[in-house]
Coordinates of C-alpha atoms in Angstrom, one line a residue:
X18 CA -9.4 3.1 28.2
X19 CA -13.0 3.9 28.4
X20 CA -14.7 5.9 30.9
X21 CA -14.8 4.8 34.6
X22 CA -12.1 2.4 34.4
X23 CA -8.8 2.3 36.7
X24 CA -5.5 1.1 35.5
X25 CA -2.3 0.3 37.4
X26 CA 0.8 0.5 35.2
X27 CA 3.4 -2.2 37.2
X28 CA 6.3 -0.7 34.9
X29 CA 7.2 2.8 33.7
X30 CA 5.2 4.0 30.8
X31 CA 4.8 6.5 27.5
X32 CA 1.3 6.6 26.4
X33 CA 0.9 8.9 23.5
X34 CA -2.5 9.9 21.9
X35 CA -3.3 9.4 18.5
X36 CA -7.0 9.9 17.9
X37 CA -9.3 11.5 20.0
X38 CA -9.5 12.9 23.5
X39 CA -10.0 12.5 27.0
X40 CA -10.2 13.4 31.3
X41 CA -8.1 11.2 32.9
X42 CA -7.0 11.4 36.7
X43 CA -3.5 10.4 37.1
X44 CA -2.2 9.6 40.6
X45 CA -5.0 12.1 42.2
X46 CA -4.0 14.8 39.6
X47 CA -6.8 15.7 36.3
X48 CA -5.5 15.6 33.3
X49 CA -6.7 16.4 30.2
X50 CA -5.3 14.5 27.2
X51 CA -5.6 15.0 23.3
X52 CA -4.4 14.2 20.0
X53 CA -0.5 14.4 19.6
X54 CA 0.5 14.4 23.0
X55 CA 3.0 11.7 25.0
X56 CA 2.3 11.4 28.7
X57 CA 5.4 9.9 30.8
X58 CA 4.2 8.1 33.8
X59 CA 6.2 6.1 36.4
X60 CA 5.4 2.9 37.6
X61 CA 2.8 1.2 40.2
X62 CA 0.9 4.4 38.2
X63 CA -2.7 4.5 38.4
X64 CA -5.1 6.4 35.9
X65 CA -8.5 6.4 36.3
X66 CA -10.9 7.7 33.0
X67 CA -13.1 10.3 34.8
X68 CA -14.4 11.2 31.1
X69 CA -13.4 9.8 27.4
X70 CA -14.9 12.9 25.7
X71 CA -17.1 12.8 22.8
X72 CA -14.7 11.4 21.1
X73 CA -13.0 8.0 20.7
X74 CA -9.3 8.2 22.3
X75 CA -6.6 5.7 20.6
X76 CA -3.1 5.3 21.0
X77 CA 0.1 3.4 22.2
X78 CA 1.1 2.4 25.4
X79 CA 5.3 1.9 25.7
X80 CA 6.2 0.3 28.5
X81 CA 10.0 -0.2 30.0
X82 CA 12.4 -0.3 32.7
X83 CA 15.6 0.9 33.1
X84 CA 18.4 -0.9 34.6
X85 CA 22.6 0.0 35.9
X86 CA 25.3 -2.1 34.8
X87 CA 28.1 -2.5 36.5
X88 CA 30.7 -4.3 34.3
X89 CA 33.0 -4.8 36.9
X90 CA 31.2 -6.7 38.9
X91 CA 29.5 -8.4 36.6
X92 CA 25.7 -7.0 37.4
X93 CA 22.4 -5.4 36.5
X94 CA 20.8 -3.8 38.4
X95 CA 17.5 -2.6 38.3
X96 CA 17.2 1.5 38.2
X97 CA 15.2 3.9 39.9
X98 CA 14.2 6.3 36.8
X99 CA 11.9 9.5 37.8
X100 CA 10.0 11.6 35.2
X101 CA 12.2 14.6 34.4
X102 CA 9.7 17.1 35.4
X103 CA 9.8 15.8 39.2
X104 CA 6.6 14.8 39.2
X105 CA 4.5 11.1 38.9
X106 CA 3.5 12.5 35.6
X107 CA 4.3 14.9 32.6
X108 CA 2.9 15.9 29.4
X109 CA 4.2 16.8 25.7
X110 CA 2.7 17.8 22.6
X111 CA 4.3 16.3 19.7
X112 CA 4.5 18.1 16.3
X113 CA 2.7 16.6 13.3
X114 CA 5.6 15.1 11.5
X115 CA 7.1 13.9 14.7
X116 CA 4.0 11.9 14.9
X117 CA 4.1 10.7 11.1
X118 CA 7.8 9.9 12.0
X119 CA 6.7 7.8 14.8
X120 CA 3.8 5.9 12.7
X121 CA 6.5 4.5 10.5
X122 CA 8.0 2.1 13.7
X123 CA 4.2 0.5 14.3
X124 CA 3.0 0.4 10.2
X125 CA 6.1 -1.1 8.7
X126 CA 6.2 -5.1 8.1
X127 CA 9.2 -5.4 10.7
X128 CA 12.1 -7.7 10.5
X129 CA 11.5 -11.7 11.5
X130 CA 15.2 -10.8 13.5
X131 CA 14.1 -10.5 17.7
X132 CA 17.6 -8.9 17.6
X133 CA 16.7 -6.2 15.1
X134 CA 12.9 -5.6 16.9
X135 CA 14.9 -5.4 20.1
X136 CA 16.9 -2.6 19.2
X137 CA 14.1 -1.0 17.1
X138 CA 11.8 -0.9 20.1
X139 CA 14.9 0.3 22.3
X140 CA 15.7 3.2 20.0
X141 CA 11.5 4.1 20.1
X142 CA 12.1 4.7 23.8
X143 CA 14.8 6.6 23.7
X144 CA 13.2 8.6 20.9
X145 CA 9.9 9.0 23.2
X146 CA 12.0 10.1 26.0
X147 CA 14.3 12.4 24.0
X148 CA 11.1 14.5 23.4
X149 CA 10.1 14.3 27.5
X150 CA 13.2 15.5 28.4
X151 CA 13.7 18.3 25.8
X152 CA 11.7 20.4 27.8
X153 CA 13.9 20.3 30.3
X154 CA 16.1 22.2 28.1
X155 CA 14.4 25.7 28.2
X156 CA 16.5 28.9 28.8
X157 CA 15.7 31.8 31.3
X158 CA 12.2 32.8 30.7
X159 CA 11.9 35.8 28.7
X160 CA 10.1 39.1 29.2
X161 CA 7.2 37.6 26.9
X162 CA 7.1 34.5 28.7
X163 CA 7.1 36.7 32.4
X164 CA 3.9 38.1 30.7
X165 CA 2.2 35.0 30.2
X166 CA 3.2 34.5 33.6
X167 CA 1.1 37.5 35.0
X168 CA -2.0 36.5 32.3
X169 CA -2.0 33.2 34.3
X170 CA -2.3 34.5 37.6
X171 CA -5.3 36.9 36.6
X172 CA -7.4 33.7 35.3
X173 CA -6.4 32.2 38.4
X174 CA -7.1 34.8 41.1
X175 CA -9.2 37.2 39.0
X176 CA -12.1 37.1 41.8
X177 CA -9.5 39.1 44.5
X178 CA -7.8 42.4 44.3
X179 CA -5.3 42.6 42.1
X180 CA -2.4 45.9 41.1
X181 CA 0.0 46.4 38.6
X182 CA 2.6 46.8 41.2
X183 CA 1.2 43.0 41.7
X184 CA 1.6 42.0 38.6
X185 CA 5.0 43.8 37.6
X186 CA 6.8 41.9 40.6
X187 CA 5.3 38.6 39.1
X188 CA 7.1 39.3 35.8
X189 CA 10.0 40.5 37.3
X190 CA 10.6 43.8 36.0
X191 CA 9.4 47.3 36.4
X192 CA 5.8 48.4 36.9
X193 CA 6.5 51.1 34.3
X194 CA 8.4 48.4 31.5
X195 CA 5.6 45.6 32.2
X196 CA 2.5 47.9 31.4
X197 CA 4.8 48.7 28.0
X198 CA 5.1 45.4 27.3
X199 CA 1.8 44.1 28.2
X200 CA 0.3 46.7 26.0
X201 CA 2.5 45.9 22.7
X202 CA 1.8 42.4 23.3
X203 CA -2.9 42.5 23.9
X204 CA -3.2 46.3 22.7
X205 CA -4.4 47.5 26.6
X206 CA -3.1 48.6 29.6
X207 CA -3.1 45.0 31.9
X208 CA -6.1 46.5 34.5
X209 CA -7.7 47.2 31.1
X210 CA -7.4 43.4 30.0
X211 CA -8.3 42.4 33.4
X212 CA -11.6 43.7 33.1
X213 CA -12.1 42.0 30.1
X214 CA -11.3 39.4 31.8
X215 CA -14.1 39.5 34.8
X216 CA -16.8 40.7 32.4
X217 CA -16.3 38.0 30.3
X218 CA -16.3 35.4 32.9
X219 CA -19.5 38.1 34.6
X220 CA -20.7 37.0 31.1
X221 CA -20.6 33.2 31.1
X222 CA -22.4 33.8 34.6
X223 CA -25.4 35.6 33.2
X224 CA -26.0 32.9 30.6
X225 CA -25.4 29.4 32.6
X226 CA -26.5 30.7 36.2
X227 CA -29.5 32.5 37.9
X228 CA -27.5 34.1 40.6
X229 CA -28.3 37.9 40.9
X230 CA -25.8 40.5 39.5
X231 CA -24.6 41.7 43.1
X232 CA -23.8 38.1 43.8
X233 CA -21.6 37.8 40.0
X234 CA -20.2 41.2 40.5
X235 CA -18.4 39.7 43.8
X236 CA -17.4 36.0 42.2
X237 CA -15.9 38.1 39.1
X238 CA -14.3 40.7 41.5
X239 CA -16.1 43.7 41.3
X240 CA -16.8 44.9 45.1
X241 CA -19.3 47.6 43.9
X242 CA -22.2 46.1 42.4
X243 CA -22.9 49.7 40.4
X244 CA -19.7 49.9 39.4
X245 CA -19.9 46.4 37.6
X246 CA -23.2 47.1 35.9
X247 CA -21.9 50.5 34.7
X248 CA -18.1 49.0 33.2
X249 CA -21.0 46.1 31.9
X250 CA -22.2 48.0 30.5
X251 CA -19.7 49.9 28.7
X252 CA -18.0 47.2 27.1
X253 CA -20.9 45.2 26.0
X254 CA -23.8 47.8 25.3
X255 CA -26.1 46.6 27.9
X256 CA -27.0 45.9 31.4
X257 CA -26.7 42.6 33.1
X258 CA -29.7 42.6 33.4
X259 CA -30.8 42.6 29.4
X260 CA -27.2 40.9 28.0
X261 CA -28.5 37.0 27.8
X262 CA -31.4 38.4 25.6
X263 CA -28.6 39.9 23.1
X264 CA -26.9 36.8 22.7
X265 CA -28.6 35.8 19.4
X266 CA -27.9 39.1 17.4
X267 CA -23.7 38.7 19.1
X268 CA -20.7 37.8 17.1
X269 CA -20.3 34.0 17.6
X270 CA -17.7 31.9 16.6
X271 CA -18.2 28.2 16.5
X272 CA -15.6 26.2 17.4
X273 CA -16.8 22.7 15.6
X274 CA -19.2 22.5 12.5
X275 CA -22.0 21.1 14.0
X276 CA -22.3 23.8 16.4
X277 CA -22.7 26.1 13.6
X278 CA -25.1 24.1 11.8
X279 CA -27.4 23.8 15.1
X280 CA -27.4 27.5 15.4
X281 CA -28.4 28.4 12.1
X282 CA -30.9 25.7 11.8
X283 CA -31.8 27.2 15.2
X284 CA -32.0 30.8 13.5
X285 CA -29.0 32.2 14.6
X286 CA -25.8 32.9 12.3
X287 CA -22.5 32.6 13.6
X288 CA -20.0 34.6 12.2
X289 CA -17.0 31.9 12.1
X290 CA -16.8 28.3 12.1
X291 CA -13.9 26.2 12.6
X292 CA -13.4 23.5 10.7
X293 CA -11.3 21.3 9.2
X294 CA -11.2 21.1 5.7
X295 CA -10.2 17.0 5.6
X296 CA -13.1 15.9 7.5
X297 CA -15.6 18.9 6.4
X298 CA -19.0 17.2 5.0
X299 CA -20.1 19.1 1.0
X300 CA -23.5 19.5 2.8
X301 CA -21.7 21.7 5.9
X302 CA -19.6 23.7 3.6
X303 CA -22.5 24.3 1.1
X304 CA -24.4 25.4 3.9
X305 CA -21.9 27.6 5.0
X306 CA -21.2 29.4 2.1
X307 CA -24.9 30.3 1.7
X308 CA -25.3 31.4 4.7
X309 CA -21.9 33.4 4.7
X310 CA -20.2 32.2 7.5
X311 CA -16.4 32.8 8.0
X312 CA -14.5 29.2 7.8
X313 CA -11.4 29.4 9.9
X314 CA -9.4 26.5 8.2
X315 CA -7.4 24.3 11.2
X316 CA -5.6 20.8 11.1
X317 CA -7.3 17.6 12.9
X318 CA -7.4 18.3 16.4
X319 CA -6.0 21.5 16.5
X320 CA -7.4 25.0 17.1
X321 CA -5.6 28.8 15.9
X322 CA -6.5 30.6 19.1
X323 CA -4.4 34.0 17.4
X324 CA -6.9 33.0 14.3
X325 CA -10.1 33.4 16.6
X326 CA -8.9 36.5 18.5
X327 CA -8.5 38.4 15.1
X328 CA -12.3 37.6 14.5
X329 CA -12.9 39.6 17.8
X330 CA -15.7 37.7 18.3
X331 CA -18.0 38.3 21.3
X332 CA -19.2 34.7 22.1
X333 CA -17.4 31.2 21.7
X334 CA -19.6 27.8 21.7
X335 CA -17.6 24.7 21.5
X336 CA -17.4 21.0 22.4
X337 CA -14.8 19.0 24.1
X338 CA -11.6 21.0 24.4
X339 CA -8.1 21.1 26.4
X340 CA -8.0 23.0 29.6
X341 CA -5.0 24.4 28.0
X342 CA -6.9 25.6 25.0
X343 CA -9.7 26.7 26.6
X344 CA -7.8 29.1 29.2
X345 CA -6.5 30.9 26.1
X346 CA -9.9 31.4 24.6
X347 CA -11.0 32.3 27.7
X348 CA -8.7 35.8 27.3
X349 CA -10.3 36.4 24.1
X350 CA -14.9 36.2 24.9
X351 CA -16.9 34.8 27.4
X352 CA -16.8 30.7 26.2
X353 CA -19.5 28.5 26.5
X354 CA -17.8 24.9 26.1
X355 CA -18.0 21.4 27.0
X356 CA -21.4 21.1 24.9
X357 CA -22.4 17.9 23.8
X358 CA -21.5 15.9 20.5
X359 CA -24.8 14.5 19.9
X360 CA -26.9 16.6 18.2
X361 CA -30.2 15.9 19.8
X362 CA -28.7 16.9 23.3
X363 CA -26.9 19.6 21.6
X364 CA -29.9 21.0 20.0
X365 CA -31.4 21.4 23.7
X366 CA -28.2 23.0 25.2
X367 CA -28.6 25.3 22.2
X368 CA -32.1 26.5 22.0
X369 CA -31.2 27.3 25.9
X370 CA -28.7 29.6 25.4
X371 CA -30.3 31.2 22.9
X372 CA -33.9 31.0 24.1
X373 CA -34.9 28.9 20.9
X374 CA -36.8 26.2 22.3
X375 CA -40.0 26.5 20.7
X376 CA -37.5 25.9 17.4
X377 CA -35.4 23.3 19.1
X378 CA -38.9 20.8 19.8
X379 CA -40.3 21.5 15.9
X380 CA -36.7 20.6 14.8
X381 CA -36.5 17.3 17.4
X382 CA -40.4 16.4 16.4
X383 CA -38.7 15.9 13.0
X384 CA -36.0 14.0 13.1
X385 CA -38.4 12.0 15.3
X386 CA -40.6 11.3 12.6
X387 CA -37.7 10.7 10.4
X388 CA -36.6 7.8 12.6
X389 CA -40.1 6.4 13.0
X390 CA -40.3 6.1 9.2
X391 CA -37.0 4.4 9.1
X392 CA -37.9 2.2 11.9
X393 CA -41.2 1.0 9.4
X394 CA -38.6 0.1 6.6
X395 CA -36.6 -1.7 8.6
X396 CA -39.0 -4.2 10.5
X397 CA -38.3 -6.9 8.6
X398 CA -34.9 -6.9 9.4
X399 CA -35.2 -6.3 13.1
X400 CA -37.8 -9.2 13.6
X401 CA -35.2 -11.2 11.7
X402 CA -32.7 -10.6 14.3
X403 CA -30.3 -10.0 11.8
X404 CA -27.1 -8.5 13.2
X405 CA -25.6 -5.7 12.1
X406 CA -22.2 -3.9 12.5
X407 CA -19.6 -0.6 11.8
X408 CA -16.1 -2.3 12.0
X409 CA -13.6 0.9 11.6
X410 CA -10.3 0.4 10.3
X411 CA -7.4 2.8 11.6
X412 CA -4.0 3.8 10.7
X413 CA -3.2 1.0 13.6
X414 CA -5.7 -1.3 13.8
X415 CA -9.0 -2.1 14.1
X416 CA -12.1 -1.1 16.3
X417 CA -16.0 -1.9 16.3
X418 CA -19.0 1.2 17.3
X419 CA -20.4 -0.1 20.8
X420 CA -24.1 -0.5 21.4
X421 CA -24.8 1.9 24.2
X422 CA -22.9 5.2 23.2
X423 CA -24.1 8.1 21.2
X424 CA -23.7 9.5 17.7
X425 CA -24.1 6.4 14.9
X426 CA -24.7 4.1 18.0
X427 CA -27.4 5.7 19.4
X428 CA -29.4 6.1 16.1
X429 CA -28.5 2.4 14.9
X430 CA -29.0 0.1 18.3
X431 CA -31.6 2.4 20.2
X432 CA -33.6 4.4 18.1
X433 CA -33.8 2.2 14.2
X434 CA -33.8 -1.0 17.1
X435 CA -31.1 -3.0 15.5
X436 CA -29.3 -6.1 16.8
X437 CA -25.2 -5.7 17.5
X438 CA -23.9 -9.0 17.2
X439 CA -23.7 -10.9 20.9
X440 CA -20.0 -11.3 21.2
X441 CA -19.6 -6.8 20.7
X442 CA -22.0 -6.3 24.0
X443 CA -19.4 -6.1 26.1
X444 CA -17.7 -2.8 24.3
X445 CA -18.7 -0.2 26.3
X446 CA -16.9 3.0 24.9
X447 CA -18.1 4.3 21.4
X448 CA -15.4 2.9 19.3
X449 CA -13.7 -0.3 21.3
X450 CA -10.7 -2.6 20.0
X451 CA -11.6 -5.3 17.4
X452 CA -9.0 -8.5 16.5
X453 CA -9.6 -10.1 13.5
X454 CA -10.5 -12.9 15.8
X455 CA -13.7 -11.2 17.5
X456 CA -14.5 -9.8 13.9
X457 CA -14.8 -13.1 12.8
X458 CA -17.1 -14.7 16.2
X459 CA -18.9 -11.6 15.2
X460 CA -20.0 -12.5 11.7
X461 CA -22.7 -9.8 11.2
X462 CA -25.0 -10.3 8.7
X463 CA -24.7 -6.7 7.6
X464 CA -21.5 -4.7 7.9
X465 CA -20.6 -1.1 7.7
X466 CA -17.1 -0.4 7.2
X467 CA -15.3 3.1 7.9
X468 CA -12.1 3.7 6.8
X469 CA -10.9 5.9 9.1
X470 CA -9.4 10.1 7.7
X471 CA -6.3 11.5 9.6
X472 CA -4.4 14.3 9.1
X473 CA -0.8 12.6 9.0
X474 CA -2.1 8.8 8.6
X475 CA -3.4 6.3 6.5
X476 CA -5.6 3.4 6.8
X477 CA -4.6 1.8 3.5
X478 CA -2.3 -0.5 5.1
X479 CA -4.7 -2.3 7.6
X480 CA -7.5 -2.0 5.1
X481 CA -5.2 -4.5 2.7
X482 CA -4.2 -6.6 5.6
X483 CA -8.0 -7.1 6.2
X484 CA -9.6 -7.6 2.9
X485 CA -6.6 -10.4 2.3
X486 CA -7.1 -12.1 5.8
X487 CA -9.0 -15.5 6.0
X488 CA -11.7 -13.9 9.0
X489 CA -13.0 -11.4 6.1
X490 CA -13.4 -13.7 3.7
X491 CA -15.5 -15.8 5.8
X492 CA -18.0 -13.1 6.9
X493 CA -21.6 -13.9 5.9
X494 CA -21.5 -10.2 5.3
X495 CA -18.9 -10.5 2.8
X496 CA -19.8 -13.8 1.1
X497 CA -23.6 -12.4 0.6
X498 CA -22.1 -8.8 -0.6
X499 CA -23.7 -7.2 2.3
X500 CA -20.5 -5.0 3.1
X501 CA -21.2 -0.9 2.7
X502 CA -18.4 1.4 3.1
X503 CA -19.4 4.7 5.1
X504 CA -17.8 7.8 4.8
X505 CA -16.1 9.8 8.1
X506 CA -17.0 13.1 7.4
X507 CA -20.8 11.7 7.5
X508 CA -21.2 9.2 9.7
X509 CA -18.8 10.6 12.5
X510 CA -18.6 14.6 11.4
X511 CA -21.2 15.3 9.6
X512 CA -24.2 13.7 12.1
X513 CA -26.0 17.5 12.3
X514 CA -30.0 18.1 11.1
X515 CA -29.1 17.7 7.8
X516 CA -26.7 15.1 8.2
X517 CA -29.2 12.7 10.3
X518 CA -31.4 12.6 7.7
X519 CA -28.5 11.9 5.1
X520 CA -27.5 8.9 7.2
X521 CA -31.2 7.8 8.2
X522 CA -31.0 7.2 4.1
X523 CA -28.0 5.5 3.8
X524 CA -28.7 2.9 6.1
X525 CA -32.1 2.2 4.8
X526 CA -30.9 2.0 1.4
X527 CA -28.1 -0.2 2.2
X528 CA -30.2 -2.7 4.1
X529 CA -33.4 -2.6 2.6
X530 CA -32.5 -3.3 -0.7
X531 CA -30.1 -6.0 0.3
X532 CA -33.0 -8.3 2.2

């Protein structure tokens, strides 16, 4: 499902992610969708992509009806089923070993019995829906959960008036027990918190706007445009005026490792990185250690927003996150997200921020060069025409790298000017579906494989099935040993300023000294 692509759905329908993430609008609603979450839809349901992220979204796509029997009379009947929430729509997150419960069903060889896969994929279903309608099942809401409540309607309305009488009736209970609570829970009063809140967002303004302070003291909900500079001031140690000139000496946390490496290549050291230790490159974790940055360990696709708010950090730069995560880091520092993946537009959104630039174009004029060099070493090859191809294999299939997208793609098809083979140009997304079939009209002359790291999930499986099929063994690429196996945490993590040059070398090694 890649980006600006519609989809009708004629039956009712579980989708549930399994790599990556997206924007999708379903029935008029957005909808942000990640990694280890099951959406329900009904049918004659149409999702449109509005964005597929940075990265490459995969998953499964259940589709059923339900029908009424009536014994008696001897019919079916076709049923009208609704999704529990009351909605066209709803949304789960699944826990890890739910999901590496579910993976058995779609790796496993399967029985040659149509009676036994009937029953198997009925029992999926119910399984699927057992977790949709489990949320159903929640009890009253507690005093916690009333709290939440009120921190909600502060993100949402924070630009208008707003008491703790306000918020107390919200929760449902006393003015007096709620600003108790609310204390013991974020460690200040709930007006306090609230002006966090607003400076924080006053914050983000200063740094990705050029509206005055009078204009930001109104959008954050300060009437009283001295007032705002002077409570600025107090919790940040400077004026609005002079804050986006502080932001290099702040305490930044990084939410992916290539942020972090930009910056410090940049001259800036975050104090934390996130990362996750599967998928972390030697070269990022070397780096970090020297330059003494704080690795907050995580699981694939997740993020420890208590982990970050111990840090007390007083910046967050990320990528591509949940609206639901990033509301809850929004509680914590003033966020700067939705950068970009690709490190030469990331670079440029970098050195912005932190008025770096003259850094950022020395750093770009090098990896520049660095491509142009490559670019000499390889003109045999692209004169030759000789096609050339990254086939990754998943826990549940297979997909190819498309010719027009960024990361790998960008640096193999546009910059080093190689030739994808003709029947991949239609792909459009950065990782698109591959049979075995279209691997083998393929037939590159040089292929990159990547055996795809998950968390909960192997690609041993499919990696066997292909190796032992007839297509591989009639590659050109295979019969003239021109096959290279790239690793993940390089080619799709590790693509930073160090780790551009590292794959620049790879490739030219690889193909060069197999002409």
């Amino acid at each position: 499902m890649s980006a600006g692509k519609r989809h009708q759905f004629s039956s009712h329908a579980l989708l549930l992610i399994l790599d990556g993430k997206a924007i999708w609008n379903i029935n008029g609603h957005r909808v942000q969708v990640s990694y280890g979450e099951l959406v329900a839809v009904q049918e004659n349901t149409v999702i449109e992509v509005i964005e597929g992220g940075n990265l490459d979204l995969a998953g499964w796509h259940v589709q059923f009806d339900t029908y009424a029997m009536f014994p008696d009379r001897g019919e079916v009947v076709k049923y009208e089923w609704h999704v529990p929430s009351g909605d066209t729509y709803q949304k789960v997150k699944l826990t890890g070993g739910t999901l590496a419960s579910l993976s058995q069903h779609w790796n496993g060889d399967g029985s040659p019995n149509p009676n036994v896969i009937r029953v198997g994929n009925q029992l999926l279903v119910y399984e699927l829906l057992q977790h949709v309608y489990r949320e159903l099942l929640e009890e009253e809401p507690t005093v916690e959960q009333s709290i939440l409540r009120t921190v909600d309607y502060m993100q949402q309305h924070y630009e208008q008036v707003i008491t703790r009488k306000q918020l107390a009736e919200i929760a449902g209970i006393s003015p007096w027990h709620y600003s108790r609570k609310f204390s013991e829970r974020y460690g200040k009063p709930p007006l306090d918190y609230l002006a966090h809140y607003r400076i924080y967002r006053a914050q983000e303004e200063l740094l990705l706007s050029t509206a005055t302070s009078q204009d930001i003291a109104k959008r954050t909900g300060f009437e009283d445009a001295h007032y705002f500079s002077r409570r600025f001031k107090q919790l940040t140690g400077v004026s609005p005026r002079n804050y986006a000139q502080t932001l290099p000496q702040r305490k930044i946390v990084c939410l992916s490792p290539l942020c972090a490496e930009v910056l410090i290549h940049l001259g800036v050291i975050p104090h934390a990185v996130v990362v996750t230790p599967l998928l972390l490159p030697e070269h990022l974790r070397e780096l970090f250690d020297m330059h003494q940055v704080k690795m907050m360990e995580v699981s694939q696709y997740e993020l420890d927003v208590e982990q970050i708010r111990q840090v007390q950090p007083e910046g967050i730069v990320g990528n591509f996150w949940t609206e639901e995560i990033k509301q809850r880091l929004r509680t914590i520092a003033p966020i700067i997200t939705g950068l970009n993946n690709d490190v030469e537009a990331l670079l440029h959104q970098l050195a912005g921020l932190f008025h770096r630039e003259d850094t950022a174009h020395k750093l770009h004029m090098q990896m520049k060069l660095e491509v142009n060099k490559a670019q000499q070493q390889l003109q045999h090859l692209v004169q030759s025409s000789s096609t050339v191809m990254v086939l990754r294999v998943e826990p549940f299939g297979y997909r190819y790298l498309g010719g027009h997208s960024n990361g790998v793609s960008h640096l193999l098809y546009e910059q080093l000017r190689l030739t994808l083979p003709q029947p991949l140009h239609s792909g459009e997304a950065w990782f698109n579906p591959c049979s075995l079939d279209l691997l083998a009209k393929a037939n590159p002359n040089y292929l990159f494989v990547e055996k795809r790291v998950m968390q909960h999930f192997s690609a041993e499986e499919n990696m066997k099935k292909l190796v032992e099929s007839s297509q591989w063994n009639g590659l050109e690429a295979v019969k003239n040993n021109r096959v290279f196996f790239v690793d993940t945490c390089l080619w799709v993590d590790g693509r930073g300023i160090i780790g551009h040059q590292m794959i620049l070398n790879e490739i030219v090694n690889r193909l060069v000294t197999n002409l």
